[in-house]
PDB file of C-alpha atoms and ligand atoms in Angstrom:
ATOM      1  CA  MET X  21     155.184-113.717  -5.064  1.00  0.00           C
ATOM      2  CA  PRO X  22     153.599-112.129  -8.163  1.00  0.00           C
ATOM      3  CA  VAL X  23     149.874-111.443  -8.082  1.00  0.00           C
ATOM      4  CA  LEU X  24     147.425-111.028 -10.942  1.00  0.00           C
ATOM      5  CA  ALA X  25     146.844-107.297 -10.598  1.00  0.00           C
ATOM      6  CA  SER X  26     144.089-107.016 -13.203  1.00  0.00           C
ATOM      7  CA  ALA X  27     142.518-109.187 -15.877  1.00  0.00           C
ATOM      8  CA  ARG X  28     139.847-108.894 -18.521  1.00  0.00           C
ATOM      9  CA  TYR X  29     139.342-110.770 -21.758  1.00  0.00           C
ATOM     10  CA  GLY X  30     136.860-111.134 -24.600  1.00  0.00           C
ATOM     11  CA  LYS X  31     136.430-110.587 -28.326  1.00  0.00           C
ATOM     12  CA  ASP X  32     137.593-107.527 -30.237  1.00  0.00           C
ATOM     13  CA  ASN X  33     136.912-106.339 -33.784  1.00  0.00           C
ATOM     14  CA  VAL X  34     133.625-108.187 -34.168  1.00  0.00           C
ATOM     15  CA  ARG X  35     132.016-106.656 -37.235  1.00  0.00           C
ATOM     16  CA  VAL X  36     128.217-106.575 -37.211  1.00  0.00           C
ATOM     17  CA  TYR X  37     125.722-105.369 -39.794  1.00  0.00           C
ATOM     18  CA  LYS X  38     121.985-105.174 -39.161  1.00  0.00           C
ATOM     19  CA  VAL X  39     119.234-104.265 -41.572  1.00  0.00           C
ATOM     20  CA  HIS X  40     115.775-103.047 -40.629  1.00  0.00           C
ATOM     21  CA  LYS X  41     113.134-103.667 -43.279  1.00  0.00           C
ATOM     22  CA  ASP X  42     109.953-101.633 -43.168  1.00  0.00           C
ATOM     23  CA  GLU X  43     107.539-104.045 -44.829  1.00  0.00           C
ATOM     24  CA  LYS X  44     104.848-101.377 -45.369  1.00  0.00           C
ATOM     25  CA  THR X  45     107.020 -98.794 -47.141  1.00  0.00           C
ATOM     26  CA  GLY X  46     109.773-101.075 -48.482  1.00  0.00           C
ATOM     27  CA  VAL X  47     112.340 -98.701 -46.948  1.00  0.00           C
ATOM     28  CA  GLN X  48     115.372-100.420 -45.425  1.00  0.00           C
ATOM     29  CA  SER X  49     117.778 -98.937 -42.862  1.00  0.00           C
ATOM     30  CA  VAL X  50     121.213-100.292 -42.072  1.00  0.00           C
ATOM     31  CA  THR X  51     123.694-100.140 -39.217  1.00  0.00           C
ATOM     32  CA  GLU X  52     127.280-101.350 -39.344  1.00  0.00           C
ATOM     33  CA  MET X  53     129.470-101.433 -36.268  1.00  0.00           C
ATOM     34  CA  THR X  54     132.616-102.955 -34.837  1.00  0.00           C
ATOM     35  CA  VAL X  55     132.276-104.365 -31.342  1.00  0.00           C
ATOM     36  CA  CYS X  56     134.726-105.089 -28.546  1.00  0.00           C
ATOM     37  CA  CYS X  57     133.419-106.954 -25.499  1.00  0.00           C
ATOM     38  CA  LEU X  58     135.708-107.729 -22.543  1.00  0.00           C
ATOM     39  CA  LEU X  59     134.671-109.462 -19.307  1.00  0.00           C
ATOM     40  CA  GLU X  60     135.950-109.104 -15.745  1.00  0.00           C
ATOM     41  CA  GLY X  61     135.128-111.113 -12.642  1.00  0.00           C
ATOM     42  CA  ASP X  62     136.262-114.174 -10.752  1.00  0.00           C
ATOM     43  CA  ILE X  63     138.445-115.370 -13.590  1.00  0.00           C
ATOM     44  CA  GLU X  64     141.829-115.338 -11.836  1.00  0.00           C
ATOM     45  CA  THR X  65     142.218-119.101 -11.782  1.00  0.00           C
ATOM     46  CA  SER X  66     142.075-119.276 -15.571  1.00  0.00           C
ATOM     47  CA  TYR X  67     145.303-117.292 -15.586  1.00  0.00           C
ATOM     48  CA  THR X  68     146.998-118.679 -12.479  1.00  0.00           C
ATOM     49  CA  ALA X  69     145.842-122.319 -12.341  1.00  0.00           C
ATOM     50  CA  ALA X  70     144.873-123.316 -15.896  1.00  0.00           C
ATOM     51  CA  ASP X  71     141.238-123.463 -14.740  1.00  0.00           C
ATOM     52  CA  ASN X  72     139.064-123.012 -17.835  1.00  0.00           C
ATOM     53  CA  SER X  73     135.851-123.731 -15.912  1.00  0.00           C
ATOM     54  CA  VAL X  74     135.547-119.964 -15.327  1.00  0.00           C
ATOM     55  CA  VAL X  75     136.066-119.060 -18.985  1.00  0.00           C
ATOM     56  CA  VAL X  76     133.161-118.060 -21.223  1.00  0.00           C
ATOM     57  CA  ALA X  77     134.951-118.700 -24.517  1.00  0.00           C
ATOM     58  CA  THR X  78     135.653-115.610 -26.574  1.00  0.00           C
ATOM     59  CA  ASP X  79     133.977-117.493 -29.414  1.00  0.00           C
ATOM     60  CA  SER X  80     130.765-117.630 -27.330  1.00  0.00           C
ATOM     61  CA  ILE X  81     131.165-113.907 -26.612  1.00  0.00           C
ATOM     62  CA  LYS X  82     131.288-113.293 -30.370  1.00  0.00           C
ATOM     63  CA  ASN X  83     128.152-115.416 -30.865  1.00  0.00           C
ATOM     64  CA  THR X  84     126.386-113.475 -28.125  1.00  0.00           C
ATOM     65  CA  ILE X  85     127.203-110.178 -29.842  1.00  0.00           C
ATOM     66  CA  TYR X  86     125.334-111.427 -32.944  1.00  0.00           C
ATOM     67  CA  ILE X  87     122.412-112.892 -30.983  1.00  0.00           C
ATOM     68  CA  LYS X  88     121.857-109.734 -28.923  1.00  0.00           C
ATOM     69  CA  ALA X  89     121.966-107.711 -32.161  1.00  0.00           C
ATOM     70  CA  LYS X  90     119.163-109.927 -33.456  1.00  0.00           C
ATOM     71  CA  GLU X  91     117.120-109.803 -30.229  1.00  0.00           C
ATOM     72  CA  HIS X  92     117.434-106.061 -29.532  1.00  0.00           C
ATOM     73  CA  PRO X  93     117.494-102.843 -31.514  1.00  0.00           C
ATOM     74  CA  VAL X  94     121.041-101.736 -32.359  1.00  0.00           C
ATOM     75  CA  ASN X  95     119.878 -98.123 -32.350  1.00  0.00           C
ATOM     76  CA  PRO X  96     120.678 -96.137 -30.437  1.00  0.00           C
ATOM     77  CA  PRO X  97     123.991 -97.977 -29.973  1.00  0.00           C
ATOM     78  CA  GLU X  98     124.039 -96.977 -26.286  1.00  0.00           C
ATOM     79  CA  LEU X  99     120.986 -99.170 -25.670  1.00  0.00           C
ATOM     80  CA  TYR X 100     122.441-102.148 -27.536  1.00  0.00           C
ATOM     81  CA  ALA X 101     125.683-101.831 -25.550  1.00  0.00           C
ATOM     82  CA  ALA X 102     123.714-101.786 -22.294  1.00  0.00           C
ATOM     83  CA  HIS X 103     121.699-104.906 -23.273  1.00  0.00           C
ATOM     84  CA  LEU X 104     124.828-106.750 -24.366  1.00  0.00           C
ATOM     85  CA  GLY X 105     126.755-105.943 -21.199  1.00  0.00           C
ATOM     86  CA  GLN X 106     123.791-106.750 -18.959  1.00  0.00           C
ATOM     87  CA  HIS X 107     123.483-110.177 -20.566  1.00  0.00           C
ATOM     88  CA  PHE X 108     126.923-111.238 -19.346  1.00  0.00           C
ATOM     89  CA  ILE X 109     126.506-110.134 -15.736  1.00  0.00           C
ATOM     90  CA  SER X 110     122.964-111.585 -15.575  1.00  0.00           C
ATOM     91  CA  THR X 111     123.891-114.941 -17.142  1.00  0.00           C
ATOM     92  CA  TYR X 112     127.231-115.717 -15.457  1.00  0.00           C
ATOM     93  CA  SER X 113     127.286-115.211 -11.688  1.00  0.00           C
ATOM     94  CA  HIS X 114     131.089-114.969 -11.584  1.00  0.00           C
ATOM     95  CA  ILE X 115     131.254-112.191 -14.188  1.00  0.00           C
ATOM     96  CA  THR X 116     131.094-108.830 -12.425  1.00  0.00           C
ATOM     97  CA  THR X 117     131.706-106.328 -15.217  1.00  0.00           C
ATOM     98  CA  ALA X 118     131.329-106.199 -18.982  1.00  0.00           C
ATOM     99  CA  HIS X 119     133.251-103.575 -20.929  1.00  0.00           C
ATOM    100  CA  ILE X 120     131.630-102.882 -24.293  1.00  0.00           C
ATOM    101  CA  LYS X 121     133.052-100.654 -27.006  1.00  0.00           C
ATOM    102  CA  LEU X 122     131.173 -99.938 -30.225  1.00  0.00           C
ATOM    103  CA  VAL X 123     132.354 -98.061 -33.279  1.00  0.00           C
ATOM    104  CA  VAL X 124     129.463 -97.193 -35.590  1.00  0.00           C
ATOM    105  CA  HIS X 125     130.408 -96.620 -39.224  1.00  0.00           C
ATOM    106  CA  ARG X 126     128.555 -94.252 -41.489  1.00  0.00           C
ATOM    107  CA  TRP X 127     126.143 -95.462 -44.145  1.00  0.00           C
ATOM    108  CA  THR X 128     124.312 -92.382 -45.354  1.00  0.00           C
ATOM    109  CA  ARG X 129     121.217 -92.842 -47.481  1.00  0.00           C
ATOM    110  CA  MET X 130     121.691 -91.935 -51.148  1.00  0.00           C
ATOM    111  CA  ASN X 131     119.595 -89.208 -52.697  1.00  0.00           C
ATOM    112  CA  ILE X 132     118.809 -90.249 -56.250  1.00  0.00           C
ATOM    113  CA  ASP X 133     117.094 -87.768 -58.582  1.00  0.00           C
ATOM    114  CA  GLY X 134     116.151 -85.698 -55.553  1.00  0.00           C
ATOM    115  CA  ALA X 135     114.563 -88.515 -53.540  1.00  0.00           C
ATOM    116  CA  PRO X 136     115.940 -90.621 -50.663  1.00  0.00           C
ATOM    117  CA  HIS X 137     116.697 -94.097 -52.011  1.00  0.00           C
ATOM    118  CA  PRO X 138     114.920 -96.933 -50.127  1.00  0.00           C
ATOM    119  CA  HIS X 139     117.925 -99.244 -49.857  1.00  0.00           C
ATOM    120  CA  SER X 140     121.163 -97.615 -51.105  1.00  0.00           C
ATOM    121  CA  PHE X 141     123.772 -95.928 -48.953  1.00  0.00           C
ATOM    122  CA  TYR X 142     127.248 -94.411 -49.234  1.00  0.00           C
ATOM    123  CA  ARG X 143     130.149 -93.693 -46.892  1.00  0.00           C
ATOM    124  CA  ASP X 144     130.195 -89.899 -46.789  1.00  0.00           C
ATOM    125  CA  SER X 145     133.093 -89.658 -44.315  1.00  0.00           C
ATOM    126  CA  GLU X 146     135.267 -91.647 -41.947  1.00  0.00           C
ATOM    127  CA  GLU X 147     133.539 -90.017 -38.979  1.00  0.00           C
ATOM    128  CA  LYS X 148     132.510 -92.594 -36.368  1.00  0.00           C
ATOM    129  CA  ARG X 149     130.013 -92.668 -33.549  1.00  0.00           C
ATOM    130  CA  LEU X 150     131.563 -94.241 -30.441  1.00  0.00           C
ATOM    131  CA  VAL X 151     130.011 -95.895 -27.400  1.00  0.00           C
ATOM    132  CA  GLU X 152     131.794 -97.247 -24.347  1.00  0.00           C
ATOM    133  CA  ALA X 153     129.607 -98.999 -21.781  1.00  0.00           C
ATOM    134  CA  THR X 154     130.777-100.430 -18.484  1.00  0.00           C
ATOM    135  CA  VAL X 155     128.033-102.664 -17.136  1.00  0.00           C
ATOM    136  CA  SER X 156     128.745-103.638 -13.579  1.00  0.00           C
ATOM    137  CA  ARG X 157     126.954-105.732 -10.970  1.00  0.00           C
ATOM    138  CA  SER X 158     127.932-103.327  -8.165  1.00  0.00           C
ATOM    139  CA  SER X 159     127.672 -99.909  -9.784  1.00  0.00           C
ATOM    140  CA  GLY X 160     125.174 -99.997 -12.655  1.00  0.00           C
ATOM    141  CA  ILE X 161     125.941 -98.763 -16.132  1.00  0.00           C
ATOM    142  CA  SER X 162     128.363 -96.036 -17.060  1.00  0.00           C
ATOM    143  CA  LEU X 163     128.277 -94.731 -20.597  1.00  0.00           C
ATOM    144  CA  ARG X 164     130.739 -92.619 -22.509  1.00  0.00           C
ATOM    145  CA  THR X 165     129.652 -91.776 -26.021  1.00  0.00           C
ATOM    146  CA  GLY X 166     131.079 -89.604 -28.701  1.00  0.00           C
ATOM    147  CA  ILE X 167     132.263 -88.703 -32.160  1.00  0.00           C
ATOM    148  CA  ALA X 168     135.656 -89.451 -33.706  1.00  0.00           C
ATOM    149  CA  GLY X 169     137.236 -88.536 -37.016  1.00  0.00           C
ATOM    150  CA  LEU X 170     135.130 -85.472 -37.776  1.00  0.00           C
ATOM    151  CA  SER X 171     137.648 -83.724 -40.058  1.00  0.00           C
ATOM    152  CA  VAL X 172     137.285 -79.945 -40.233  1.00  0.00           C
ATOM    153  CA  LEU X 173     139.258 -77.018 -41.645  1.00  0.00           C
ATOM    154  CA  LYS X 174     138.864 -73.257 -41.600  1.00  0.00           C
ATOM    155  CA  SER X 175     140.914 -71.115 -43.961  1.00  0.00           C
ATOM    156  CA  THR X 176     140.918 -68.059 -41.682  1.00  0.00           C
ATOM    157  CA  GLY X 177     139.448 -66.938 -38.357  1.00  0.00           C
ATOM    158  CA  SER X 178     142.227 -68.433 -36.251  1.00  0.00           C
ATOM    159  CA  ALA X 179     145.257 -66.869 -34.562  1.00  0.00           C
ATOM    160  CA  PHE X 180     148.086 -67.982 -32.284  1.00  0.00           C
ATOM    161  CA  HIS X 181     150.197 -65.394 -30.473  1.00  0.00           C
ATOM    162  CA  GLY X 182     151.406 -64.480 -27.016  1.00  0.00           C
ATOM    163  CA  PHE X 183     152.938 -67.922 -26.360  1.00  0.00           C
ATOM    164  CA  VAL X 184     156.277 -68.452 -24.593  1.00  0.00           C
ATOM    165  CA  ARG X 185     159.192 -67.011 -26.583  1.00  0.00           C
ATOM    166  CA  ASP X 186     162.650 -68.163 -25.603  1.00  0.00           C
ATOM    167  CA  GLU X 187     165.803 -69.668 -27.084  1.00  0.00           C
ATOM    168  CA  TYR X 188     163.758 -72.718 -28.275  1.00  0.00           C
ATOM    169  CA  THR X 189     161.175 -70.719 -30.215  1.00  0.00           C
ATOM    170  CA  THR X 190     161.137 -70.350 -33.990  1.00  0.00           C
ATOM    171  CA  LEU X 191     157.336 -70.207 -34.579  1.00  0.00           C
ATOM    172  CA  PRO X 192     156.200 -66.713 -35.598  1.00  0.00           C
ATOM    173  CA  GLU X 193     153.110 -65.230 -33.969  1.00  0.00           C
ATOM    174  CA  VAL X 194     150.125 -65.134 -36.327  1.00  0.00           C
ATOM    175  CA  TRP X 195     146.804 -63.320 -36.312  1.00  0.00           C
ATOM    176  CA  ASP X 196     145.444 -65.228 -39.301  1.00  0.00           C
ATOM    177  CA  ARG X 197     146.114 -68.897 -39.926  1.00  0.00           C
ATOM    178  CA  ILE X 198     144.553 -72.099 -41.214  1.00  0.00           C
ATOM    179  CA  LEU X 199     143.054 -74.311 -38.512  1.00  0.00           C
ATOM    180  CA  SER X 200     142.437 -77.965 -39.241  1.00  0.00           C
ATOM    181  CA  THR X 201     141.779 -80.973 -37.027  1.00  0.00           C
ATOM    182  CA  ASP X 202     140.030 -84.332 -36.710  1.00  0.00           C
ATOM    183  CA  ILE X 203     137.555 -83.843 -33.892  1.00  0.00           C
ATOM    184  CA  ASP X 204     137.453 -86.588 -31.292  1.00  0.00           C
ATOM    185  CA  CYS X 205     134.903 -85.703 -28.629  1.00  0.00           C
ATOM    186  CA  SER X 206     133.258 -87.891 -26.007  1.00  0.00           C
ATOM    187  CA  TRP X 207     130.811 -87.186 -23.234  1.00  0.00           C
ATOM    188  CA  THR X 208     130.275 -89.145 -20.031  1.00  0.00           C
ATOM    189  CA  TRP X 209     126.705 -89.596 -18.877  1.00  0.00           C
ATOM    190  CA  LYS X 210     125.629 -89.540 -15.266  1.00  0.00           C
ATOM    191  CA  ARG X 211     125.587 -93.133 -14.077  1.00  0.00           C
ATOM    192  CA  PHE X 212     122.522 -95.286 -14.961  1.00  0.00           C
ATOM    193  CA  ASP X 213     121.307 -97.785 -12.384  1.00  0.00           C
ATOM    194  CA  GLY X 214     120.337-100.442 -14.964  1.00  0.00           C
ATOM    195  CA  VAL X 215     119.182-101.188 -18.523  1.00  0.00           C
ATOM    196  CA  GLU X 216     115.665 -99.879 -17.757  1.00  0.00           C
ATOM    197  CA  ALA X 217     117.140 -96.482 -16.866  1.00  0.00           C
ATOM    198  CA  VAL X 218     119.034 -96.457 -20.184  1.00  0.00           C
ATOM    199  CA  GLU X 219     115.852 -97.474 -22.040  1.00  0.00           C
ATOM    200  CA  LYS X 220     113.706 -94.820 -20.385  1.00  0.00           C
ATOM    201  CA  GLY X 221     114.157 -91.638 -22.383  1.00  0.00           C
ATOM    202  CA  VAL X 222     116.309 -93.467 -24.883  1.00  0.00           C
ATOM    203  CA  GLU X 223     115.945 -90.643 -27.406  1.00  0.00           C
ATOM    204  CA  ARG X 224     118.387 -88.622 -25.249  1.00  0.00           C
ATOM    205  CA  PHE X 225     121.322 -90.384 -26.915  1.00  0.00           C
ATOM    206  CA  ASP X 226     120.599 -89.461 -30.550  1.00  0.00           C
ATOM    207  CA  LEU X 227     119.598 -85.965 -29.437  1.00  0.00           C
ATOM    208  CA  ALA X 228     122.856 -85.442 -27.534  1.00  0.00           C
ATOM    209  CA  HIS X 229     124.817 -86.757 -30.492  1.00  0.00           C
ATOM    210  CA  GLU X 230     123.142 -84.314 -32.867  1.00  0.00           C
ATOM    211  CA  LYS X 231     123.479 -81.379 -30.457  1.00  0.00           C
ATOM    212  CA  ALA X 232     127.145 -82.099 -29.763  1.00  0.00           C
ATOM    213  CA  ARG X 233     127.939 -82.470 -33.459  1.00  0.00           C
ATOM    214  CA  THR X 234     126.234 -79.151 -34.226  1.00  0.00           C
ATOM    215  CA  ILE X 235     128.058 -77.369 -31.377  1.00  0.00           C
ATOM    216  CA  LEU X 236     131.428 -78.790 -32.417  1.00  0.00           C
ATOM    217  CA  MET X 237     131.018 -77.535 -35.967  1.00  0.00           C
ATOM    218  CA  ARG X 238     129.387 -74.208 -35.077  1.00  0.00           C
ATOM    219  CA  THR X 239     132.035 -73.353 -32.484  1.00  0.00           C
ATOM    220  CA  PHE X 240     134.822 -74.395 -34.822  1.00  0.00           C
ATOM    221  CA  ALA X 241     133.400 -72.229 -37.598  1.00  0.00           C
ATOM    222  CA  ASN X 242     132.301 -69.157 -35.629  1.00  0.00           C
ATOM    223  CA  ASP X 243     134.900 -68.811 -32.889  1.00  0.00           C
ATOM    224  CA  TYR X 244     137.770 -66.445 -33.754  1.00  0.00           C
ATOM    225  CA  SER X 245     140.172 -68.983 -32.353  1.00  0.00           C
ATOM    226  CA  ALA X 246     142.926 -67.769 -30.005  1.00  0.00           C
ATOM    227  CA  SER X 247     144.266 -71.342 -29.811  1.00  0.00           C
ATOM    228  CA  VAL X 248     143.081 -74.920 -30.173  1.00  0.00           C
ATOM    229  CA  GLN X 249     143.024 -75.035 -26.357  1.00  0.00           C
ATOM    230  CA  ASN X 250     140.597 -72.140 -26.029  1.00  0.00           C
ATOM    231  CA  THR X 251     138.303 -73.195 -28.872  1.00  0.00           C
ATOM    232  CA  MET X 252     137.987 -76.745 -27.552  1.00  0.00           C
ATOM    233  CA  TYR X 253     137.167 -75.472 -24.066  1.00  0.00           C
ATOM    234  CA  LYS X 254     134.306 -73.429 -25.516  1.00  0.00           C
ATOM    235  CA  MET X 255     133.041 -76.540 -27.342  1.00  0.00           C
ATOM    236  CA  ALA X 256     133.022 -78.581 -24.115  1.00  0.00           C
ATOM    237  CA  GLU X 257     131.397 -75.793 -22.090  1.00  0.00           C
ATOM    238  CA  GLU X 258     128.499 -75.507 -24.528  1.00  0.00           C
ATOM    239  CA  ILE X 259     127.922 -79.271 -24.727  1.00  0.00           C
ATOM    240  CA  LEU X 260     127.736 -79.410 -20.908  1.00  0.00           C
ATOM    241  CA  ASP X 261     125.311 -76.511 -21.035  1.00  0.00           C
ATOM    242  CA  VAL X 262     122.844 -78.088 -23.501  1.00  0.00           C
ATOM    243  CA  VAL X 263     123.049 -81.729 -22.362  1.00  0.00           C
ATOM    244  CA  PRO X 264     122.329 -81.624 -18.621  1.00  0.00           C
ATOM    245  CA  GLU X 265     122.606 -85.411 -18.151  1.00  0.00           C
ATOM    246  CA  VAL X 266     126.246 -85.327 -19.192  1.00  0.00           C
ATOM    247  CA  ASP X 267     128.861 -84.760 -16.487  1.00  0.00           C
ATOM    248  CA  ARG X 268     132.090 -84.586 -18.464  1.00  0.00           C
ATOM    249  CA  VAL X 269     133.196 -83.765 -21.973  1.00  0.00           C
ATOM    250  CA  ALA X 270     136.574 -84.888 -23.276  1.00  0.00           C
ATOM    251  CA  LEU X 271     138.173 -83.546 -26.442  1.00  0.00           C
ATOM    252  CA  GLU X 272     141.232 -84.613 -28.312  1.00  0.00           C
ATOM    253  CA  LEU X 273     142.273 -82.434 -31.254  1.00  0.00           C
ATOM    254  CA  PRO X 274     145.341 -82.832 -33.455  1.00  0.00           C
ATOM    255  CA  ASN X 275     146.552 -79.513 -34.818  1.00  0.00           C
ATOM    256  CA  LYS X 276     147.151 -80.384 -38.485  1.00  0.00           C
ATOM    257  CA  HIS X 277     149.698 -77.925 -39.789  1.00  0.00           C
ATOM    258  CA  TYR X 278     149.713 -76.233 -43.195  1.00  0.00           C
ATOM    259  CA  TRP X 279     153.099 -74.681 -43.865  1.00  0.00           C
ATOM    260  CA  GLU X 280     153.509 -71.555 -45.909  1.00  0.00           C
ATOM    261  CA  ILE X 281     155.795 -72.003 -48.932  1.00  0.00           C
ATOM    262  CA  ASP X 282     158.299 -69.367 -49.981  1.00  0.00           C
ATOM    263  CA  LEU X 283     158.008 -69.111 -53.771  1.00  0.00           C
ATOM    264  CA  SER X 284     159.971 -65.877 -54.115  1.00  0.00           C
ATOM    265  CA  TRP X 285     162.810 -67.821 -55.802  1.00  0.00           C
ATOM    266  CA  HIS X 286     160.486 -68.131 -58.846  1.00  0.00           C
ATOM    267  CA  LYS X 287     160.137 -64.744 -60.570  1.00  0.00           C
ATOM    268  CA  GLY X 288     159.727 -63.074 -57.155  1.00  0.00           C
ATOM    269  CA  LEU X 289     156.307 -64.708 -56.512  1.00  0.00           C
ATOM    270  CA  LYS X 290     154.707 -63.428 -53.307  1.00  0.00           C
ATOM    271  CA  ASN X 291     153.283 -66.373 -51.292  1.00  0.00           C
ATOM    272  CA  LYS X 292     153.959 -65.509 -47.621  1.00  0.00           C
ATOM    273  CA  GLY X 293     151.892 -63.817 -44.915  1.00  0.00           C
ATOM    274  CA  LYS X 294     148.888 -61.988 -46.381  1.00  0.00           C
ATOM    275  CA  ASP X 295     149.875 -63.169 -49.890  1.00  0.00           C
ATOM    276  CA  ALA X 296     149.933 -66.851 -48.960  1.00  0.00           C
ATOM    277  CA  GLU X 297     147.644 -68.921 -51.184  1.00  0.00           C
ATOM    278  CA  VAL X 298     149.523 -72.161 -51.851  1.00  0.00           C
ATOM    279  CA  PHE X 299     150.380 -74.168 -48.713  1.00  0.00           C
ATOM    280  CA  ALA X 300     151.983 -77.552 -47.981  1.00  0.00           C
ATOM    281  CA  PRO X 301     149.676 -79.696 -45.790  1.00  0.00           C
ATOM    282  CA  GLN X 302     151.731 -81.717 -43.272  1.00  0.00           C
ATOM    283  CA  THR X 303     151.028 -85.282 -42.205  1.00  0.00           C
ATOM    284  CA  ASN X 304     153.427 -85.140 -39.279  1.00  0.00           C
ATOM    285  CA  PRO X 305     154.392 -84.002 -36.819  1.00  0.00           C
ATOM    286  CA  ASN X 306     151.126 -82.572 -35.543  1.00  0.00           C
ATOM    287  CA  GLY X 307     150.160 -80.792 -32.358  1.00  0.00           C
ATOM    288  CA  LEU X 308     147.906 -82.823 -30.063  1.00  0.00           C
ATOM    289  CA  ILE X 309     145.728 -80.915 -27.637  1.00  0.00           C
ATOM    290  CA  LYS X 310     143.510 -82.694 -25.102  1.00  0.00           C
ATOM    291  CA  CYS X 311     141.202 -81.668 -22.310  1.00  0.00           C
ATOM    292  CA  GLU X 312     138.383 -82.937 -20.181  1.00  0.00           C
ATOM    293  CA  VAL X 313     135.831 -80.492 -18.809  1.00  0.00           C
ATOM    294  CA  ALA X 314     133.708 -81.572 -15.835  1.00  0.00           C
ATOM    295  CA  ARG X 315     130.437 -80.048 -14.710  1.00  0.00           C
ATOM    296  CA  ASP X 316     131.423 -80.307 -11.055  1.00  0.00           C
ATOM    297  CA  GLU X 317     132.793 -82.855  -8.604  1.00  0.00           C
ATOM    298  CA  THR X 318     129.502 -84.562  -7.672  1.00  0.00           C
ATOM    299  CA  THR X 319     128.126 -87.692  -9.352  1.00  0.00           C
ATOM    300  CA  VAL X 320     124.451 -88.462  -9.774  1.00  0.00           C
ATOM    301  CA  THR X 321     122.667 -91.687 -10.790  1.00  0.00           C
ATOM    302  CA  ILE X 322     119.878 -91.680 -13.398  1.00  0.00           C
ATOM    303  CA  ARG X 323     117.035 -94.006 -12.352  1.00  0.00           C
TER     304      ARG X 323
HETATM  305  O1  LIG P   4     146.494 -73.605 -31.012  1.00  0.00           O
HETATM  306  C1  LIG P   4     147.679 -73.899 -30.806  1.00  0.00           C
HETATM  307  N1  LIG P   4     148.061 -74.345 -29.590  1.00  0.00           N
HETATM  308  C2  LIG P   4     149.363 -74.676 -29.302  1.00  0.00           C
HETATM  309  O2  LIG P   4     149.681 -75.082 -28.146  1.00  0.00           O
HETATM  310  C3  LIG P   4     150.296 -74.539 -30.341  1.00  0.00           C
HETATM  311  N2  LIG P   4     151.629 -74.784 -30.412  1.00  0.00           N
HETATM  312  C4  LIG P   4     152.006 -74.496 -31.684  1.00  0.00           C
HETATM  313  O3  LIG P   4     153.190 -74.615 -32.123  1.00  0.00           O
HETATM  314  N3  LIG P   4     150.950 -74.076 -32.437  1.00  0.00           N
HETATM  315  C5  LIG P   4     149.870 -74.088 -31.611  1.00  0.00           C
HETATM  316  N4  LIG P   4     148.570 -73.782 -31.818  1.00  0.00           N
END
């Protein structure tokens, strides 16, 4: 007989915008995010026996996302995710776990005539801040947070040689190449034993985000890259080093290729190797290099 092996449900792609108005200064600050909230628990009978008595409607889940955004700060997003998830396991005794995913979109304050504008913002890149919270009755709160879509390019300072050469190989070895990628990096925090533990020292989240972002860019820029693999490992190592409450760092980097173009057919133009100036950026295929670097095998709970 078939069994329901796993089940979770909820609302995805809930778009939320919140404004904070400082009445004294007139300065407003905005946050826009997209929320996914899925619930797990004793909900089997809704699937197997048409029993809707165990279903918190996804419409109610959507409403709750708005209400919790009104009741609580949405910054840092880690804290909002923890509050939202905790609500479901505290309110519904049959819900055991809430899985929250937040994507925070950029609205960067405009500088007009040299001064920060009190209420105008622009999208300066498609970079996102990501939060994944698993809020569980039995094992507290686990948080994975990160950065996605940080697009970077260096025009030199990268090599790739010494790789396997056999009857399948056409790629030449290079000691100087373009390196370009969209950085996707997340870090897993030591487990928190509840919302209070997330709230205590809440500034750790913005600080870690800033430190990680700086390390990602600095390592990308300064490392004479032997490969995407080696450069990303250095990024992860340094993040683990400067954020002691993080146990794991995961990176996912596409290698976005820029092909050299032979232009010698036109008046003998030299555009290869050291003379290469005009390249053809490729959309696909791309390399895709992933890794996860762990501090060690032990897990610790933050209280
Ligand atoms: O940094 C790289 N890593 C690879 O594994 C690889 N493979 C490839 O064709 N180019 C590159 N570059």
